[in-house]
Tab-separated table of C-alpha atoms and ligand atoms in Angstrom:
chain	number	residue	atom	x	y	z
A	1	MET	CA	-7.387	-0.591	-21.248
A	2	HIS	CA	-4.652	-2.855	-20.071
A	3	ALA	CA	-5.342	-6.345	-18.798
A	4	VAL	CA	-3.274	-7.254	-15.780
A	5	ARG	CA	-1.920	-10.735	-16.294
A	6	HIS	CA	1.462	-10.970	-14.661
A	7	VAL	CA	1.651	-9.870	-11.009
A	8	VAL	CA	4.878	-9.857	-8.999
A	9	CYS	CA	4.152	-10.263	-5.291
A	10	ALA	CA	6.593	-8.999	-2.633
A	11	MET	CA	6.925	-12.036	-0.360
A	12	SER	CA	8.385	-11.511	3.105
A	13	GLY	CA	7.863	-15.051	4.358
A	14	GLY	CA	5.103	-13.679	6.637
A	15	VAL	CA	1.394	-14.477	6.812
A	16	ASP	CA	0.112	-11.388	5.026
A	17	SER	CA	2.143	-11.558	1.822
A	18	SER	CA	1.727	-15.347	1.664
A	19	VAL	CA	-2.053	-15.021	1.753
A	20	ALA	CA	-1.897	-12.106	-0.720
A	21	ALA	CA	-0.030	-14.412	-3.146
A	22	LEU	CA	-2.463	-17.261	-2.531
A	23	LEU	CA	-5.474	-15.069	-3.352
A	24	LEU	CA	-3.860	-13.793	-6.532
A	25	LYS	CA	-2.998	-17.324	-7.581
A	26	ARG	CA	-6.596	-18.476	-6.973
A	27	ARG	CA	-7.736	-15.644	-9.125
A	28	GLY	CA	-5.749	-16.988	-12.023
A	29	TYR	CA	-3.000	-14.407	-12.380
A	30	GLN	CA	0.403	-15.380	-13.683
A	31	LEU	CA	2.295	-14.875	-10.443
A	32	THR	CA	5.935	-14.493	-9.382
A	33	GLY	CA	7.144	-14.212	-5.779
A	34	VAL	CA	10.123	-12.030	-4.868
A	35	PHE	CA	11.942	-11.845	-1.534
A	36	MET	CA	14.000	-8.699	-0.801
A	37	ARG	CA	17.098	-8.683	1.311
A	38	ASN	CA	17.789	-5.197	2.614
A	39	TRP	CA	19.874	-5.590	5.728
A	40	ASP	CA	22.508	-8.267	6.141
A	41	SER	CA	23.774	-7.900	9.715
A	42	LEU	CA	22.960	-10.319	12.490
A	43	ASP	CA	20.424	-9.359	15.155
A	44	GLU	CA	21.184	-9.155	18.899
A	45	GLN	CA	20.841	-12.940	19.254
A	46	GLY	CA	23.394	-13.417	16.455
A	47	VAL	CA	20.666	-14.606	14.059
A	48	CYS	CA	20.257	-13.491	10.463
A	49	THR	CA	16.444	-13.495	10.411
A	50	SER	CA	16.331	-12.748	6.696
A	51	GLU	CA	17.734	-16.267	5.942
A	52	ARG	CA	14.765	-17.893	7.667
A	53	ASP	CA	12.272	-15.441	6.136
A	54	CYS	CA	13.673	-16.100	2.661
A	55	GLU	CA	13.300	-19.868	3.158
A	56	ASP	CA	9.704	-19.382	4.323
A	57	ALA	CA	8.888	-17.233	1.273
A	58	TYR	CA	10.473	-19.864	-0.964
A	59	LYS	CA	8.379	-22.640	0.670
A	60	VAL	CA	5.135	-20.729	0.021
A	61	CYS	CA	6.090	-20.108	-3.616
A	62	HIS	CA	6.886	-23.812	-3.938
A	63	MET	CA	3.484	-24.738	-2.457
A	64	LEU	CA	1.760	-22.332	-4.840
A	65	ASP	CA	3.871	-23.607	-7.720
A	66	ILE	CA	5.027	-20.139	-8.784
A	67	PRO	CA	8.538	-18.889	-9.680
A	68	PHE	CA	10.573	-17.444	-6.798
A	69	HIS	CA	13.322	-14.813	-6.994
A	70	GLN	CA	15.343	-13.015	-4.395
A	71	VAL	CA	16.865	-9.632	-4.831
A	72	SER	CA	19.273	-7.604	-2.706
A	73	TYR	CA	18.760	-3.923	-1.956
A	74	VAL	CA	21.268	-3.860	0.875
A	75	LYS	CA	23.234	-1.035	-0.807
A	76	GLU	CA	20.142	0.966	-1.737
A	77	TYR	CA	18.685	0.542	1.763
A	78	TRP	CA	21.937	1.756	3.276
A	79	HIS	CA	22.239	4.840	1.048
A	80	GLU	CA	18.612	5.836	0.697
A	81	VAL	CA	17.087	4.829	4.035
A	82	PHE	CA	19.653	4.146	6.731
A	83	SER	CA	22.106	7.016	6.052
A	84	ASN	CA	19.165	9.366	5.916
A	85	LEU	CA	18.028	8.009	9.284
A	86	LEU	CA	21.465	8.688	10.814
A	87	LYS	CA	21.546	12.222	9.369
A	88	GLU	CA	18.118	12.937	10.798
A	89	TYR	CA	19.118	11.724	14.272
A	90	GLN	CA	22.198	13.968	14.104
A	91	LYS	CA	19.933	16.920	13.349
A	92	GLY	CA	17.953	16.165	16.502
A	93	ARG	CA	14.977	14.688	14.652
A	94	THR	CA	13.322	11.260	14.980
A	95	PRO	CA	12.961	9.780	11.501
A	96	ASN	CA	10.443	7.212	10.272
A	97	PRO	CA	12.421	4.554	8.351
A	98	ASP	CA	9.302	2.481	7.587
A	99	ILE	CA	7.724	5.268	5.532
A	100	LEU	CA	11.025	5.892	3.753
A	101	CYS	CA	11.565	2.196	3.116
A	102	ASN	CA	8.199	1.906	1.371
A	103	LYS	CA	8.941	4.990	-0.702
A	104	GLN	CA	12.511	4.184	-1.693
A	105	ILE	CA	12.781	0.399	-1.601
A	106	LYS	CA	9.453	-1.413	-2.014
A	107	PHE	CA	7.645	1.076	-4.230
A	108	LYS	CA	10.690	2.316	-6.155
A	109	HIS	CA	13.505	-0.251	-6.517
A	110	PHE	CA	11.351	-3.346	-6.103
A	111	PHE	CA	8.616	-1.851	-8.297
A	112	ASN	CA	11.115	-0.975	-11.072
A	113	TYR	CA	12.674	-4.429	-10.888
A	114	ALA	CA	9.258	-6.136	-11.101
A	115	VAL	CA	8.086	-4.010	-14.016
A	116	ASN	CA	11.313	-3.600	-15.985
A	117	SER	CA	13.207	-6.833	-15.311
A	118	LEU	CA	10.399	-9.317	-14.666
A	119	GLY	CA	7.863	-7.770	-17.036
A	120	ALA	CA	5.137	-7.367	-14.398
A	121	ASP	CA	1.861	-5.648	-15.256
A	122	ALA	CA	1.389	-4.915	-11.563
A	123	ILE	CA	2.986	-5.573	-8.190
A	124	ALA	CA	1.211	-6.805	-5.053
A	125	THR	CA	2.087	-6.596	-1.366
A	126	GLY	CA	0.511	-7.859	1.836
A	127	HIS	CA	-0.162	-4.327	3.091
A	128	TYR	CA	-3.579	-3.599	4.553
A	129	ALA	CA	-4.705	-0.731	2.305
A	130	ARG	CA	-7.037	-0.174	-0.616
A	131	THR	CA	-6.906	1.833	-3.829
A	132	SER	CA	-9.609	3.397	-5.969
A	133	LEU	CA	-8.900	0.711	-8.571
A	134	GLU	CA	-10.673	-1.909	-6.501
A	135	ASP	CA	-14.456	-2.003	-6.342
A	136	GLU	CA	-15.506	-1.560	-2.750
A	137	ASP	CA	-18.254	-4.163	-2.978
A	138	VAL	CA	-15.943	-6.941	-4.100
A	139	PHE	CA	-13.549	-6.246	-1.272
A	140	GLN	CA	-15.668	-7.862	1.325
A	141	GLN	CA	-14.763	-10.882	3.273
A	142	ARG	CA	-17.802	-12.951	2.314
A	143	HIS	CA	-16.713	-12.940	-1.331
A	144	TYR	CA	-13.439	-14.581	-0.475
A	145	THR	CA	-15.088	-17.927	0.114
A	146	THR	CA	-16.125	-18.126	-3.529
A	147	PRO	CA	-13.604	-18.676	-6.285
A	148	GLN	CA	-14.904	-15.986	-8.628
A	149	SER	CA	-12.640	-13.203	-9.778
A	150	LEU	CA	-12.496	-10.493	-7.161
A	151	PHE	CA	-10.111	-8.020	-8.669
A	152	ARG	CA	-11.106	-5.941	-11.608
A	153	ASP	CA	-9.175	-7.510	-14.391
A	154	ARG	CA	-8.693	-4.268	-16.163
A	155	PHE	CA	-7.094	-1.180	-14.817
A	156	GLU	CA	-9.024	1.684	-16.313
A	157	ILE	CA	-6.411	4.240	-15.587
A	158	ARG	CA	-7.742	7.613	-16.511
A	159	ASN	CA	-7.886	9.559	-13.288
A	160	SER	CA	-5.343	9.565	-10.500
A	161	VAL	CA	-5.479	6.484	-8.319
A	162	ARG	CA	-6.430	7.181	-4.696
A	163	LEU	CA	-5.226	5.445	-1.565
A	164	TYR	CA	-7.891	4.411	0.967
A	165	GLN	CA	-7.799	2.892	4.417
A	166	ALA	CA	-8.207	-0.874	4.653
A	167	ALA	CA	-11.439	-2.441	5.899
A	168	ASP	CA	-9.568	-3.630	8.999
A	169	LEU	CA	-8.916	-0.202	10.513
A	170	PHE	CA	-6.827	-1.696	13.283
A	171	LYS	CA	-4.398	-3.147	10.718
A	172	ASP	CA	-4.654	-0.267	8.220
A	173	GLN	CA	-1.164	0.606	6.887
A	174	THR	CA	-1.927	3.667	4.745
A	175	PHE	CA	0.103	5.740	7.232
A	176	PHE	CA	3.237	3.859	6.108
A	177	LEU	CA	2.286	4.151	2.422
A	178	SER	CA	1.720	7.910	2.512
A	179	GLN	CA	4.891	8.766	0.551
A	180	ILE	CA	4.565	6.332	-2.354
A	181	SER	CA	4.423	7.611	-5.916
A	182	GLN	CA	1.314	7.788	-8.076
A	183	ASN	CA	3.224	5.879	-10.742
A	184	ALA	CA	3.715	2.874	-8.436
A	185	LEU	CA	0.227	3.070	-6.898
A	186	ARG	CA	-1.377	2.855	-10.358
A	187	ARG	CA	0.130	-0.577	-10.758
A	188	THR	CA	-0.204	-1.946	-7.248
A	189	ILE	CA	-2.697	-4.484	-5.917
A	190	PHE	CA	-3.387	-4.843	-2.198
A	191	PRO	CA	-5.189	-8.207	-2.045
A	192	LEU	CA	-5.846	-7.876	1.715
A	193	ALA	CA	-7.732	-4.580	1.335
A	194	GLY	CA	-11.056	-5.949	2.568
A	195	LEU	CA	-9.873	-8.580	5.012
A	196	THR	CA	-9.314	-8.736	8.739
A	197	LYS	CA	-6.108	-10.168	10.140
A	198	ASP	CA	-8.049	-13.010	11.793
A	199	PHE	CA	-9.548	-13.971	8.482
A	200	VAL	CA	-6.115	-13.844	6.801
A	201	LYS	CA	-4.748	-16.206	9.468
A	202	LYS	CA	-7.677	-18.568	8.858
A	203	VAL	CA	-6.974	-18.592	5.119
A	204	ALA	CA	-3.275	-19.267	5.848
A	205	ALA	CA	-4.159	-22.179	8.136
A	206	GLU	CA	-6.528	-23.678	5.574
A	207	ALA	CA	-3.832	-23.374	2.921
A	208	GLY	CA	-1.393	-25.291	5.123
A	209	PHE	CA	1.019	-22.388	5.702
A	210	ARG	CA	1.704	-23.721	9.194
A	211	HIS	CA	5.408	-22.832	9.138
A	212	ILE	CA	4.593	-19.126	8.888
A	213	LEU	CA	1.680	-19.024	11.324
A	214	ARG	CA	4.077	-19.846	14.153
A	215	LYS	CA	6.122	-16.701	13.438
A	216	LYS	CA	5.928	-13.516	15.490
A	217	GLU	CA	4.559	-10.327	13.822
A	218	SER	CA	7.419	-8.258	12.416
A	219	MET	CA	8.308	-5.462	14.841
A	220	GLY	CA	10.966	-2.791	15.178
A	221	ILE	CA	12.680	-0.863	12.384
A	222	CYS	CA	11.661	-2.015	8.890
A	223	PHE	CA	14.059	-4.825	7.828
A	224	ILE	CA	16.353	-4.261	10.814
A	225	GLY	CA	13.981	-5.620	13.455
A	226	GLU	CA	13.770	-5.147	17.197
A	227	ARG	CA	16.899	-3.723	18.838
A	228	ASN	CA	18.061	-2.100	22.025
A	229	PHE	CA	17.860	1.322	20.424
A	230	GLU	CA	20.606	3.126	22.391
A	231	LYS	CA	23.097	0.307	21.867
A	232	PHE	CA	22.216	-0.012	18.190
A	233	ILE	CA	22.445	3.689	17.321
A	234	LEU	CA	25.730	4.124	19.215
A	235	GLU	CA	27.263	1.531	16.853
A	236	TYR	CA	26.793	4.077	14.057
A	237	LEU	CA	27.010	7.519	15.706
A	238	GLU	CA	29.839	8.802	17.875
A	239	PRO	CA	28.753	9.379	21.504
A	240	HIS	CA	28.051	13.049	22.140
A	241	PRO	CA	27.709	13.521	25.905
A	242	GLY	CA	25.498	16.352	27.134
A	243	ASN	CA	23.263	17.413	30.006
A	244	PHE	CA	19.677	16.724	30.941
A	245	VAL	CA	18.267	20.156	31.778
A	246	SER	CA	15.000	20.761	33.633
A	247	ILE	CA	12.604	22.810	31.493
A	248	GLU	CA	11.127	24.288	34.673
A	249	ASP	CA	14.167	25.902	36.322
A	250	GLY	CA	17.158	25.218	34.021
A	251	LYS	CA	18.776	22.941	36.614
A	252	ILE	CA	21.156	20.223	35.336
A	253	MET	CA	19.594	16.893	36.280
A	254	GLY	CA	22.221	14.491	34.902
A	255	THR	CA	24.171	13.544	31.777
A	256	HIS	CA	23.494	11.454	28.662
A	257	LYS	CA	25.522	9.897	25.808
A	258	GLY	CA	23.926	11.753	22.919
A	259	TRP	CA	20.708	13.629	22.146
A	260	PHE	CA	20.071	11.208	19.261
A	261	THR	CA	19.356	8.361	21.658
A	262	PHE	CA	16.158	10.175	22.759
A	263	THR	CA	12.913	11.130	21.143
A	264	LEU	CA	10.392	13.714	22.357
A	265	GLY	CA	7.913	12.386	24.891
A	266	GLN	CA	10.146	9.498	25.880
A	267	ARG	CA	10.847	8.722	29.534
A	268	ALA	CA	14.489	9.552	30.237
A	269	ARG	CA	16.285	7.376	32.740
A	270	ILE	CA	18.477	9.875	34.540
A	271	GLY	CA	21.151	8.414	36.803
A	272	GLY	CA	20.594	9.351	40.447
A	273	GLN	CA	16.969	10.508	39.874
A	274	ARG	CA	14.230	8.385	41.414
A	275	ASP	CA	11.374	10.204	39.722
A	276	ALA	CA	10.408	9.858	36.075
A	277	TRP	CA	11.469	12.662	33.697
A	278	PHE	CA	10.260	13.087	30.127
A	279	VAL	CA	12.115	14.512	27.120
A	280	VAL	CA	10.452	17.709	25.890
A	281	ASP	CA	13.113	19.305	23.667
A	282	LYS	CA	16.700	18.991	22.422
A	283	ASP	CA	19.375	21.507	21.470
A	284	VAL	CA	21.879	19.903	19.090
A	285	THR	CA	24.279	22.850	19.294
A	286	THR	CA	24.810	22.502	23.049
A	287	GLY	CA	23.825	18.826	23.325
A	288	ASP	CA	21.248	19.711	26.009
A	289	VAL	CA	18.226	17.441	26.355
A	290	PHE	CA	15.394	19.282	28.130
A	291	VAL	CA	13.236	17.258	30.475
A	292	ALA	CA	9.992	17.794	32.384
A	293	PRO	CA	8.819	16.074	35.558
A	294	THR	CA	5.434	14.774	34.349
A	295	THR	CA	4.302	12.796	31.332
A	296	ASN	CA	1.596	15.339	30.538
A	297	HIS	CA	3.680	18.465	31.126
A	298	PRO	CA	2.485	21.440	28.982
A	299	ALA	CA	5.976	21.601	27.405
A	300	LEU	CA	5.047	18.381	25.568
A	301	PHE	CA	1.869	19.761	23.981
A	302	ARG	CA	1.670	21.819	20.779
A	303	ASP	CA	-0.970	22.536	18.194
A	304	ASN	CA	1.035	23.930	15.269
A	305	LEU	CA	3.656	22.509	12.954
A	306	ARG	CA	5.193	22.972	9.533
A	307	THR	CA	6.208	20.217	7.113
A	308	ASP	CA	8.725	20.160	4.270
A	309	ARG	CA	7.391	19.890	0.687
A	310	PHE	CA	4.219	17.854	1.036
A	311	HIS	CA	3.746	14.662	-1.002
A	312	TRP	CA	0.165	14.450	-2.318
A	313	ILE	CA	-0.727	10.963	-3.522
A	314	ALA	CA	-3.547	11.629	-5.966
A	315	GLU	CA	-3.910	15.370	-6.493
A	316	GLU	CA	-0.825	17.530	-6.441
A	317	PRO	CA	-2.119	19.415	-4.386
A	318	PRO	CA	-5.923	18.960	-3.867
A	319	ALA	CA	-8.022	21.381	-5.950
A	320	GLU	CA	-9.771	22.626	-2.776
A	321	LEU	CA	-6.438	23.668	-1.308
A	322	ILE	CA	-5.356	25.490	-4.450
A	323	ARG	CA	-8.668	27.336	-4.577
A	324	THR	CA	-8.972	28.409	-0.974
A	325	LYS	CA	-5.380	27.996	0.285
A	326	MET	CA	-6.863	26.345	3.376
A	327	MET	CA	-8.390	22.926	3.894
A	328	GLU	CA	-10.005	21.044	6.756
A	329	CYS	CA	-8.951	17.421	7.030
A	330	HIS	CA	-7.640	14.913	9.583
A	331	PHE	CA	-4.117	14.422	10.841
A	332	ARG	CA	-1.962	11.772	12.443
A	333	PHE	CA	1.784	11.571	12.967
A	334	LEU	CA	1.902	8.160	14.638
A	335	HIS	CA	0.497	4.914	13.278
A	336	GLN	CA	-2.831	4.177	15.026
A	337	MET	CA	-3.000	7.594	16.697
A	338	PRO	CA	-6.702	8.586	16.588
A	339	LEU	CA	-7.298	10.925	13.652
A	340	MET	CA	-7.451	14.569	14.730
A	341	PRO	CA	-9.229	17.394	12.863
A	342	CYS	CA	-6.808	19.991	11.518
A	343	THR	CA	-6.586	22.986	9.212
A	344	VAL	CA	-3.921	22.930	6.519
A	345	THR	CA	-2.486	26.035	4.881
A	346	LEU	CA	-0.483	25.640	1.684
A	347	ASN	CA	2.657	27.693	1.054
A	348	GLN	CA	3.966	28.632	-2.361
A	349	ASP	CA	6.968	26.317	-2.004
A	350	GLY	CA	4.722	23.268	-1.454
A	351	THR	CA	5.304	23.102	2.315
A	352	VAL	CA	2.280	23.228	4.614
A	353	TRP	CA	1.350	24.656	7.995
A	354	VAL	CA	-0.905	22.578	10.138
A	355	THR	CA	-3.113	23.832	12.969
A	356	LEU	CA	-4.569	21.051	15.088
A	357	ALA	CA	-7.987	21.163	16.735
A	358	LYS	CA	-6.352	20.398	20.094
A	359	PRO	CA	-2.776	20.367	21.378
A	360	VAL	CA	-1.157	16.974	20.824
A	361	ARG	CA	1.508	15.307	22.988
A	362	ALA	CA	5.055	14.914	21.636
A	363	LEU	CA	4.733	16.125	18.060
A	364	THR	CA	8.174	15.232	16.760
A	365	PRO	CA	10.339	16.735	13.997
A	366	GLY	CA	11.397	14.038	11.519
A	367	GLN	CA	8.100	12.159	11.835
A	368	PHE	CA	5.538	12.497	9.041
A	369	ALA	CA	2.324	14.485	9.219
A	370	VAL	CA	-0.164	12.272	7.365
A	371	PHE	CA	-3.514	13.698	6.198
A	372	TYR	CA	-6.832	11.946	5.691
A	373	LYS	CA	-10.124	13.098	4.205
A	374	GLY	CA	-12.811	10.542	5.076
A	375	ASP	CA	-11.110	7.210	4.501
A	376	GLU	CA	-8.740	8.571	1.851
A	377	CYS	CA	-5.070	9.012	2.725
A	378	LEU	CA	-4.064	12.236	0.956
A	379	GLY	CA	-0.293	12.008	1.498
A	380	SER	CA	2.295	13.212	3.961
A	381	GLY	CA	5.085	15.664	4.674
A	382	LYS	CA	7.999	15.481	7.078
A	383	ILE	CA	7.571	17.630	10.191
A	384	VAL	CA	10.429	20.150	10.143
A	385	ARG	CA	9.276	22.787	12.586
A	386	LEU	CA	7.038	22.942	15.642
A	387	GLY	CA	4.972	25.820	16.971
A	388	PRO	CA	5.395	26.972	20.592
A	389	SER	CA	4.524	24.510	23.318
A	390	MET	CA	1.659	25.167	25.744
A	391	HIS	CA	4.353	25.739	28.396
A	392	THR	CA	6.014	28.478	26.319
A	393	LEU	CA	2.640	30.069	25.635
A	394	GLN	CA	1.736	30.018	29.334
A	395	LEU	CA	5.073	31.604	30.286
A	396	GLY	CA	4.656	34.261	27.617
A	397	ARG	CA	1.208	35.057	28.923
A	398	GLU	CA	2.378	35.257	32.507
A	399	LYS	CA	5.146	37.660	31.441
A	400	LEU	CA	2.685	39.841	29.613
A	401	GLY	CA	0.275	39.682	32.525
A	402	GLU	CA	-2.522	38.492	30.251
A	403	THR	CA	-5.503	36.910	31.845
A	404	GLU	CA	-7.637	35.649	28.956
A	405	LYS	CA	-7.193	32.060	27.795
A	406	PHE	CA	-5.652	30.927	24.528
A	407	PRO	CA	-8.118	29.483	22.005
A	408	SER	CA	-6.589	26.008	22.358
A	409	GLU	CA	-7.319	26.095	26.089
A	410	THR	CA	-10.932	27.110	25.644
A	411	GLY	CA	-11.521	24.237	23.246
A	412	GLN	CA	-11.826	26.533	20.200
A	413	ASN	CA	-9.496	25.900	17.328
A	414	SER	CA	-6.981	28.701	16.913
A	415	LYS	CA	-6.619	29.583	13.273
A	416	PRO	CA	-4.406	32.613	13.052
A	417	ALA	CA	-4.203	34.207	9.674
A	418	GLY	CA	-0.846	33.696	8.047
A	419	ASN	CA	1.927	31.671	9.595
A	420	PRO	CA	0.591	29.992	12.711
A	421	LEU	CA	4.107	29.320	13.938
A	422	ILE	CA	4.922	32.969	14.547
B	1	ATP	N1	11.815	-9.033	2.858
B	1	ATP	C1	10.750	-8.790	2.097
B	1	ATP	N2	10.725	-9.253	0.829
B	1	ATP	C2	9.656	-9.024	0.019
B	1	ATP	N3	8.584	-8.329	0.397
B	1	ATP	C3	8.551	-7.840	1.653
B	1	ATP	C4	9.623	-8.051	2.566
B	1	ATP	N4	9.296	-7.443	3.742
B	1	ATP	C5	8.072	-6.892	3.553
B	1	ATP	N5	7.620	-7.117	2.300
B	1	ATP	C6	6.325	-6.698	1.697
B	1	ATP	O1	5.811	-5.581	2.396
B	1	ATP	C7	4.551	-5.926	2.996
B	1	ATP	C8	4.398	-5.226	4.333
B	1	ATP	O2	5.443	-5.621	5.165
B	1	ATP	P1	5.384	-5.402	6.727
B	1	ATP	O3	6.615	-5.997	7.286
B	1	ATP	O4	5.072	-3.997	6.966
B	1	ATP	O5	4.032	-6.139	7.130
B	1	ATP	P2	3.667	-7.576	7.646
B	1	ATP	O6	2.239	-7.444	8.090
B	1	ATP	O7	4.644	-8.108	8.636
B	1	ATP	O8	3.659	-8.480	6.321
B	1	ATP	P3	3.980	-10.034	6.220
B	1	ATP	O9	3.008	-10.760	7.146
B	1	ATP	O10	3.745	-10.348	4.775
B	1	ATP	O11	5.414	-10.196	6.651
B	1	ATP	C9	4.600	-7.454	3.117
B	1	ATP	O12	3.302	-8.006	3.221
B	1	ATP	C10	5.301	-7.815	1.845
B	1	ATP	O13	4.443	-7.780	0.726
């Protein structure tokens, strides 16, 4: 058994990590605050927001009377997150830098720095998530009004640590944590696990953190912030003009500056077209971006996908999946998308096939398929291939002259044996 004494808290200068630090301090931990700088360019208003955030984090550490450090991962962020993002866009995918940033920066470089250089027993962040190391009953808001110790002081680390959704399901961030390593999770505390955002704001106000309560919630790409996406991405990738092509009749509808400025499902503004068109597919070899005339066009709906090697957080992979090769669980590929029942089939190389209970709009290669069982987040894998769209299936059926409906249209889940993508 190892008593956790020294906790290093990742402090962004925002409400959540400030309150996380405050709660740890009240609980009597030896605490250190660390601000990370990961991106050093100015935003569109010519402001370096990280300067102000760093000052805010420093002020909170000063108020809490704890040591403050700042550390730069600008190089690591560039090589391990941003270049990967550019490569993915070039391949026609839409990456998720927030998931990658947690995996590579916060829960790898920051974690190693905290443990190896600052001698931390554990790290803490202001994420809304919970682990199996915290007793559920102590993570309830009513306990936070009393000063007694709320975290288990000892980490009895025998079994794998599991990642669970936060009590505040609206704020739950397990989706973004679905790629972090077991090694880091074993030594991570999420002090906000049982709290609602409103309650966190109340605690911040009572503690006198007025300077941070005035700030806007962080939005946009992790550490880069809100940008005009097309303008931003064209600073890094050469324009690659191509055509918008109608998925219905192959007609050229207009031109664009590069397929990487679009993601599936997005409304495409096509010069000269008064009606709305939506991106349904891209061909990076020709530069064609395929568009459909309605937001709920069948070309946007699919119920099968394949991921790359899946990252399982606690069990590598779950015993049930090894035993039966198939598992029922829940799926999401966008933060806050309602969870959808799915069937997962494991391949020998660690990749998985996913069959969804219903076709979903705009499944997107490059995004992560995240699985849940109850309130446990099992892990995630990057979507690398999509099954046929409902449009393709309908066309195929018309060609074959078939009359019966596909299982996904009758409301039954289609679970073909073997590869559901073929
Ligand atoms: N620049 C940073 N330096 C140190 N830690 C950071 C930084 N940015 C984010 N973090 C850590 O990651 C957590 C989640 O960050 P994210 O931006 O997703 O959420 P947030 O709700 O805006 O958090 P906060 O209110 O603390 O800014 C933060 O609570 C903090 O612990």
